[in-house]
Short mmCIF file of C-alpha atoms and ligand atoms in Angstrom, two decimals:
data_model
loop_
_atom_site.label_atom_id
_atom_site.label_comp_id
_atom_site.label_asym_id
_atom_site.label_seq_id
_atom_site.Cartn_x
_atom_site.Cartn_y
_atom_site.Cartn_z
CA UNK A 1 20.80 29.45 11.63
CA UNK A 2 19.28 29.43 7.95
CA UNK A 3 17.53 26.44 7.80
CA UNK A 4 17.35 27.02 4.11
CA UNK A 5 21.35 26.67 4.08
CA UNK A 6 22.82 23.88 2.55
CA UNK A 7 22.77 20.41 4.69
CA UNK A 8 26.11 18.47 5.05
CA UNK A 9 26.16 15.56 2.88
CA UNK A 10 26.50 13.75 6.88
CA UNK A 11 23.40 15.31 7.98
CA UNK A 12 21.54 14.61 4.07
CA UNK A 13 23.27 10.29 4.92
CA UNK A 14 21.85 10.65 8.41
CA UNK A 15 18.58 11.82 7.15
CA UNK A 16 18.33 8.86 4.20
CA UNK A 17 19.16 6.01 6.70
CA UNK A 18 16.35 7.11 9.19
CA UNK A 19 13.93 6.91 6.25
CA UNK A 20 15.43 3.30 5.62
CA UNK A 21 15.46 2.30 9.28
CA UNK A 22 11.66 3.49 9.89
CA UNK A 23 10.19 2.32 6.53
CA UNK A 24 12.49 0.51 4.43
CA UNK A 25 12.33 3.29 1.54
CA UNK A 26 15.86 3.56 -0.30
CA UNK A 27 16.59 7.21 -0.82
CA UNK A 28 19.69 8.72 -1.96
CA UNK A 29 21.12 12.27 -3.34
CA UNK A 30 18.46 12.07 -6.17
CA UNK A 31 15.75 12.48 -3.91
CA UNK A 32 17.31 14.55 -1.38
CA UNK A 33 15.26 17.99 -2.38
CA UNK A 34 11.78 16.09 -2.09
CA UNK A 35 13.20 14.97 1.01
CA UNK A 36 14.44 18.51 1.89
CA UNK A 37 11.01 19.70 0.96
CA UNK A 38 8.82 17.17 2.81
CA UNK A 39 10.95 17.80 6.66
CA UNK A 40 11.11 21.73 6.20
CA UNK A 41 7.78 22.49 6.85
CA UNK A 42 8.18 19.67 9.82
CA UNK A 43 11.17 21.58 11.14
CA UNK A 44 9.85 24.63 11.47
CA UNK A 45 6.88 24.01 13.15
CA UNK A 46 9.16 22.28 15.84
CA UNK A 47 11.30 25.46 15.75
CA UNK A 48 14.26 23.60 15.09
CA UNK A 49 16.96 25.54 14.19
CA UNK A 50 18.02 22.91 11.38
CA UNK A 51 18.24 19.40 9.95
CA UNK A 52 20.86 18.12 12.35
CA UNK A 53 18.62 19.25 15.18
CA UNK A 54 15.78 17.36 13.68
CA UNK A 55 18.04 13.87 13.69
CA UNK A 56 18.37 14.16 17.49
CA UNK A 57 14.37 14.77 18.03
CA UNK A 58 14.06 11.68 15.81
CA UNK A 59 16.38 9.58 17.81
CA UNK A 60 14.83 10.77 21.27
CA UNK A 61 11.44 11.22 20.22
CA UNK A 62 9.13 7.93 19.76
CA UNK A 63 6.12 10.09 18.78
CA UNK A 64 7.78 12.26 16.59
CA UNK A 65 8.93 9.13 14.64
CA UNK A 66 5.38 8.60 13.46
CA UNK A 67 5.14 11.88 11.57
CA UNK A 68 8.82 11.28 10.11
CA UNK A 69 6.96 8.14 8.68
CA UNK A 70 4.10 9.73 7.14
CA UNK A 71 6.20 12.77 5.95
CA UNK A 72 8.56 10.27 3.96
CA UNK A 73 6.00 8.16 2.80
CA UNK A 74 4.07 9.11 -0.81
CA UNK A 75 0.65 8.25 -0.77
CA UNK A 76 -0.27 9.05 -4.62
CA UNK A 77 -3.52 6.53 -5.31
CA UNK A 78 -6.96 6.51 -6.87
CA UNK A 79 -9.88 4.14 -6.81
CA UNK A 80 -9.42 0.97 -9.78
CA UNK A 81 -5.98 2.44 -10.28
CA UNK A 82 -4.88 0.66 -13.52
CA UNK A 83 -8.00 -0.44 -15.16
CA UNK A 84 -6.85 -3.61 -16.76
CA UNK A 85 -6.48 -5.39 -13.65
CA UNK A 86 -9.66 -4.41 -12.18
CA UNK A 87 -11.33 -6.11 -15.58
CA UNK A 88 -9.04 -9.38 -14.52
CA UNK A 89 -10.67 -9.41 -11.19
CA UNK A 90 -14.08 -8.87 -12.01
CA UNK A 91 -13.96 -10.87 -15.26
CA UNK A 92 -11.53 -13.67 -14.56
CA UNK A 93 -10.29 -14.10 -10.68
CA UNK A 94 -13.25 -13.50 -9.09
CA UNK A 95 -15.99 -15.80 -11.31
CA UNK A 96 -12.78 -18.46 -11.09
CA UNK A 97 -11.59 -18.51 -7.54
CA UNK A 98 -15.68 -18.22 -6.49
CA UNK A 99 -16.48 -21.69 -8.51
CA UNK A 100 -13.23 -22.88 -6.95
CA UNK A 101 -13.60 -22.57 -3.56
CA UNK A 102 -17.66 -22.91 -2.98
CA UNK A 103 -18.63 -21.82 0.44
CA UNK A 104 -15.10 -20.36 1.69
CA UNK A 105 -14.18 -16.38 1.60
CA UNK A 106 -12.21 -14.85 -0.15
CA UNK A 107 -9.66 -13.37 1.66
CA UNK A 108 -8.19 -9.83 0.42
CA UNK A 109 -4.82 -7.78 1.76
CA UNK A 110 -4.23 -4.31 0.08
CA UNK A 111 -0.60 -4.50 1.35
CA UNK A 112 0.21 -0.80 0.76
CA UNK A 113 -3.12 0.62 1.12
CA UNK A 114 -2.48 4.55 1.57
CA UNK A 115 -5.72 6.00 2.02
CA UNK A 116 -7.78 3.32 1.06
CA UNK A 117 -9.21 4.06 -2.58
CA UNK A 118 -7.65 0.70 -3.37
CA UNK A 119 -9.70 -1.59 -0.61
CA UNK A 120 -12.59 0.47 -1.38
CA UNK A 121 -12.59 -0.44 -4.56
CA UNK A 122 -11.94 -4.32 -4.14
CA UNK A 123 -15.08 -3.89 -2.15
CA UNK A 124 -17.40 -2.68 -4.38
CA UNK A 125 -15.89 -4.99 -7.20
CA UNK A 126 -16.79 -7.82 -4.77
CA UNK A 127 -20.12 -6.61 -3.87
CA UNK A 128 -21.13 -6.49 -7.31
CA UNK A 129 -20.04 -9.82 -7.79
CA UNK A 130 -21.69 -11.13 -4.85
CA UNK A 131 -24.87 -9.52 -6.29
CA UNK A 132 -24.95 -11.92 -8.94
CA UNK A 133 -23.40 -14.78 -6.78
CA UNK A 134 -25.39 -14.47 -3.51
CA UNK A 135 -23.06 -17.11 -1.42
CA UNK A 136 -20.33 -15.51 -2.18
CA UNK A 137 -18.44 -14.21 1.11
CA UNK A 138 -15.16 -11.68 1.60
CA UNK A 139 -13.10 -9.93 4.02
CA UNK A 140 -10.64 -7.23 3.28
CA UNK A 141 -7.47 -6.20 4.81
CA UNK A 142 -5.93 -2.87 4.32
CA UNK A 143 -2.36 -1.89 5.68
CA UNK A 144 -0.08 0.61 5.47
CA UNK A 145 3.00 1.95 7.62
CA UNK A 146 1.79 5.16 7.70
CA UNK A 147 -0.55 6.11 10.67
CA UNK A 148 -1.75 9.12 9.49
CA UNK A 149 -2.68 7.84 6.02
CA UNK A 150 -4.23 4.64 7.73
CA UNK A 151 -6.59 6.98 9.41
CA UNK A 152 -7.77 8.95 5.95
CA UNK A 153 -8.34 5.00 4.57
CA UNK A 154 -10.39 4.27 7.68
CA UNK A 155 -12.38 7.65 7.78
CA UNK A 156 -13.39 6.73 4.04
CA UNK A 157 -14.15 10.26 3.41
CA UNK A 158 -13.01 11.61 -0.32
CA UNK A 159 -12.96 14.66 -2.53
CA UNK A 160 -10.94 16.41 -4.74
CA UNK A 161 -8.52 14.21 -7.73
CA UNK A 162 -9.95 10.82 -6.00
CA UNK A 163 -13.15 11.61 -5.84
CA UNK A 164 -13.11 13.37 -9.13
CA UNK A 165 -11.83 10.03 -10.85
CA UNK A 166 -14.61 7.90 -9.51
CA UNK A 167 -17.44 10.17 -10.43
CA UNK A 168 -16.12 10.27 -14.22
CA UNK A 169 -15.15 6.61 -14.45
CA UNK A 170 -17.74 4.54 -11.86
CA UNK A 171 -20.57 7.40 -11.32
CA UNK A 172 -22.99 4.04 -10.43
CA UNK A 173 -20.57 2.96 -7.91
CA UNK A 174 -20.42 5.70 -6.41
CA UNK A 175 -24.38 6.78 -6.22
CA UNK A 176 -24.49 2.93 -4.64
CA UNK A 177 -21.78 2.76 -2.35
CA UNK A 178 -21.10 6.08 -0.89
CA UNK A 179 -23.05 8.80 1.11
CA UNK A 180 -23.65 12.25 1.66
CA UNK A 181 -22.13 13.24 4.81
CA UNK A 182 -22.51 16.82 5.71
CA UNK A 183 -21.13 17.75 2.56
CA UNK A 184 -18.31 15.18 2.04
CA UNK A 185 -18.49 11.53 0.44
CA UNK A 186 -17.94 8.85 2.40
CA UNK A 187 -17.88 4.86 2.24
CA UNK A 188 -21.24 3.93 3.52
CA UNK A 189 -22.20 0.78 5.47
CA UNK A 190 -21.83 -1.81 3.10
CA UNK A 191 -18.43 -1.56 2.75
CA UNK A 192 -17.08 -0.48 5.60
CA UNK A 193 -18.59 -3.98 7.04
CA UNK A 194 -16.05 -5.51 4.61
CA UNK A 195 -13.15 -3.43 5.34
CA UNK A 196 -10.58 -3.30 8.28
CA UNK A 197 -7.54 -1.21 8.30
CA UNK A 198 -4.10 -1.55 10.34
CA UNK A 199 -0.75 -0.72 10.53
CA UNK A 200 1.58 -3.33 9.70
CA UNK A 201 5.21 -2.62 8.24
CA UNK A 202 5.66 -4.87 5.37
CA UNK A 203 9.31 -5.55 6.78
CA UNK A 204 7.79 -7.03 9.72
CA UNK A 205 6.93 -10.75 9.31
CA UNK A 206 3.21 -11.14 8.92
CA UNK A 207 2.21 -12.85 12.06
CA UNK A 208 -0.92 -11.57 12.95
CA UNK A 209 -2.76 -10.78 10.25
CA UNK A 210 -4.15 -14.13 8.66
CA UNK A 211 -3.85 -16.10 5.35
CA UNK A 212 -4.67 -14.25 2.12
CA UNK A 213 -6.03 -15.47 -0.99
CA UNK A 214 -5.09 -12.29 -3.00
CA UNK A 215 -2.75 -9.50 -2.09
CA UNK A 216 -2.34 -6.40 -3.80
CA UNK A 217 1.13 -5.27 -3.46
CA UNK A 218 0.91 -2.68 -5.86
CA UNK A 219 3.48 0.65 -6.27
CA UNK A 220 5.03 0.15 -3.47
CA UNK A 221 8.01 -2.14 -4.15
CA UNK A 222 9.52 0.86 -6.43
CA UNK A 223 10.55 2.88 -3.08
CA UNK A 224 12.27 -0.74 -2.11
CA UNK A 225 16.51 -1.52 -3.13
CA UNK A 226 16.35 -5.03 -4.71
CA UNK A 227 17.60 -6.66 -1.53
CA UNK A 228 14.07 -4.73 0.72
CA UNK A 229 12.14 -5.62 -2.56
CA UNK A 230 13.34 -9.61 -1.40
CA UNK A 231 12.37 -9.24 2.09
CA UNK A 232 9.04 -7.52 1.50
CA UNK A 233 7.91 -10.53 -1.37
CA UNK A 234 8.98 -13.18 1.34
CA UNK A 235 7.56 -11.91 3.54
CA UNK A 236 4.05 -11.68 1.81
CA UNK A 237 4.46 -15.19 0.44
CA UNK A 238 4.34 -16.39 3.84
CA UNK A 239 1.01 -14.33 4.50
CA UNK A 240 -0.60 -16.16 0.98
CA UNK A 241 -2.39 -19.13 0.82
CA UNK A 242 -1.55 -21.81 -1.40
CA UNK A 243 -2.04 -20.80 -5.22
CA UNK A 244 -2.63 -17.33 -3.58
CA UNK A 245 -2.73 -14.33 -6.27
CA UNK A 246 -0.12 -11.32 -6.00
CA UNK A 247 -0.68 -8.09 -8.13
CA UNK A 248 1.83 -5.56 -8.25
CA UNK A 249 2.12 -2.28 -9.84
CA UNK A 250 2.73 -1.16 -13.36
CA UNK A 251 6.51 -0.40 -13.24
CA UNK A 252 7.34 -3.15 -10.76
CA UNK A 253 8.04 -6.72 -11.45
CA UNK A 254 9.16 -9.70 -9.50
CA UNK A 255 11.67 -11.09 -12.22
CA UNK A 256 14.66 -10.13 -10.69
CA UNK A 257 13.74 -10.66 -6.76
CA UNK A 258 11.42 -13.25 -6.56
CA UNK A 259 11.69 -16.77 -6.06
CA UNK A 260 8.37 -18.86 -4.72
CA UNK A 261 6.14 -16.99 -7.09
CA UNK A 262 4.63 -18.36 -10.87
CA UNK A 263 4.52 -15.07 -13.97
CA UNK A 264 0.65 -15.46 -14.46
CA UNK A 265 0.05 -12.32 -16.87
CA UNK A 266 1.89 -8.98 -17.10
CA UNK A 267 1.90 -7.70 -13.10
CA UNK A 268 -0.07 -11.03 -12.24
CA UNK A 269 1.56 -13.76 -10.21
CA UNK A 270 0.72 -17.22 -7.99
CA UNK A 271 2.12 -18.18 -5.09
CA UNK A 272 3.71 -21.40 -6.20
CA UNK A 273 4.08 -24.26 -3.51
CA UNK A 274 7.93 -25.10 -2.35
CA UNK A 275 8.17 -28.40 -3.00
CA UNK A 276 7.17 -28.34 -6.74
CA UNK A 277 9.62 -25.26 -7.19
CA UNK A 278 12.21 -28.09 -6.14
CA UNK A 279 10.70 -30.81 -8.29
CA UNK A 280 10.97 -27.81 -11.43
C1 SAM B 1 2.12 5.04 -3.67
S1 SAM B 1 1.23 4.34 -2.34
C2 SAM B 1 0.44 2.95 -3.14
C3 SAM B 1 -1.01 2.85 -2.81
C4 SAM B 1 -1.78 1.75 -3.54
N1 SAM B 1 -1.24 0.45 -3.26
C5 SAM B 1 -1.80 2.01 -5.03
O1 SAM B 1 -1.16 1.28 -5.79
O2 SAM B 1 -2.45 2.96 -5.46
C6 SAM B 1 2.55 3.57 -1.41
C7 SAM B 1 2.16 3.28 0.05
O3 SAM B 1 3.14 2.40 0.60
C8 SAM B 1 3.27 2.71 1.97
N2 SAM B 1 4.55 2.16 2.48
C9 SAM B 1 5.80 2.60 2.25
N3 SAM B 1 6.71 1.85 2.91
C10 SAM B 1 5.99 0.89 3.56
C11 SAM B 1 6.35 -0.18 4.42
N4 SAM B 1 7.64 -0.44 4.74
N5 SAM B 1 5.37 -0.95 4.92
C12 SAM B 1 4.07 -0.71 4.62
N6 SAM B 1 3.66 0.29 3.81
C13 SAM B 1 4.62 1.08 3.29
C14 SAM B 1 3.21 4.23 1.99
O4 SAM B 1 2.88 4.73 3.27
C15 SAM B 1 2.15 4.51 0.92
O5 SAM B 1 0.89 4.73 1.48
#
């Protein structure tokens, strides 16, 4: 068989609701040659003959689910992705919540955190606060669905585009915060103490993972329908502490799926308490 044939429209449904049913991600015929493009490679390093044959690996195969995952996932980032709200952290949340809450720490959750550029840099924006604020204390969470992409965030290791981006935009960042090592640049100690990584499915209700003060939920709700969108946000509410920040990315917005959470600024929103949503 030609495995560059064209798929049945069955095999091409089969294919989108194993994406949904491991990840969430709505796909559909628009994004069935990414999709295409993303499992050949996968396919033919199994020696599979075609796509149907790949469905029935997936279904017998617990292991080989965990590379479907981080073949279907997109991982696009880069460290302060979207400048503007990296000046509302450093220049309004942080100096705000730290004066609110003397003595407690701040809690972080990077909620789709890919390879990690995006903890990272909540790190380093919080260790140059805390340079200027000495009793200031944090802890960051980073998660992702995506095992293999979970172990690029925790190796903290970076060239290329990302590291590219930070040398242009942050070059004193980066001469403070990251290393030399043997020829790559990586996180060094002062962040990685602040910094834990884990896999958690943002599907999944947020048990074990703790109470966050700010989570940054940010391009990953676009891969959601509006219905996954709802479960996702309600299920990160529950994970927020009272008057707990959300940030989301720049084409996503929580107008249409949200209840339980206040419009702060553009992409900006609080976690607003039940029982005055039912006295509003
Ligand atoms: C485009 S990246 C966003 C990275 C970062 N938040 C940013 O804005 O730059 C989207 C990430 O969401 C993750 N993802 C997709 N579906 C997920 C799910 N159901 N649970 C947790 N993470 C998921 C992907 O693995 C990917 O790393």
């Amino acid at each position: 068989m030609d495995i560059d044939q064209d798929v049945e429209p069955a095999v091409r449904r089969a294919l989108f609701e194993q994406v949904r049913r491991h990840t969430g991600i709505a796909m559909n015929e628009r994004k069935w040659t990414m999709l295409k493009g993303r499992l050949r490679r996968r396919i033919m390093a199994l020696e599979l003959p075609d796509y149907r044959d790949y469905l029935q690996v997936l279904d017998t195969n617990a292991d080989e689910v965990r590379d479907f995952i981080d073949l279907v996932t997109t991982n696009e980032t880069s460290f302060f992705r979207t400048p503007r709200i990296w000046e509302y952290l450093a220049n309004e949340y942080l100096p705000r919540w730290a004066a609110a809450h003397p003595g407690v720490p701040l809690r972080v959750w990077s909620a789709a955190a890919s390879s990690g550029e995006e903890a990272w840099s909540m790190a380093m924006l919080c260790e140059e606060f805390r340079a200027r604020h000495p009793a200031f204390r944090y802890a960051i969470v980073g998660t992702d669905i995506s095992d293999g992409i979970l172990a690029s965030a925790s190796g903290g290791r970076y060239n290329g585009r990302s590291m590219e981006g930070l040398r242009q935009n942050h070059p004193a960042l980066l001469q403070k915060y990251f290393r030399n090592e043997g020829g790559a640049i990586a996180v060094g100690d002062a962040l990685r103490a602040q910094v834990a990584f884990r896999r958690h499915n943002l599907y999944d209700l947020p048990r074990d993972i703790g109470a966050f003060d700010l989570v940054l939920l940010r391009n990953v709700l676009i891969y959601f329908d509006v219905d996954g969108q709802r479960s996702v946000l309600a299920n990160v509410r529950r994970a927020m502490r009272p008057e707990g920040v959300l940030i989301v990315g720049e084409s996503e917005s929580l107008s249409r799926v949200a209840g339980g959470f206040a419009f702060e600024q553009p992409l900006i929103y609080r976690k607003e308490e039940r029982d005055h949503e039912q006295l509003a």
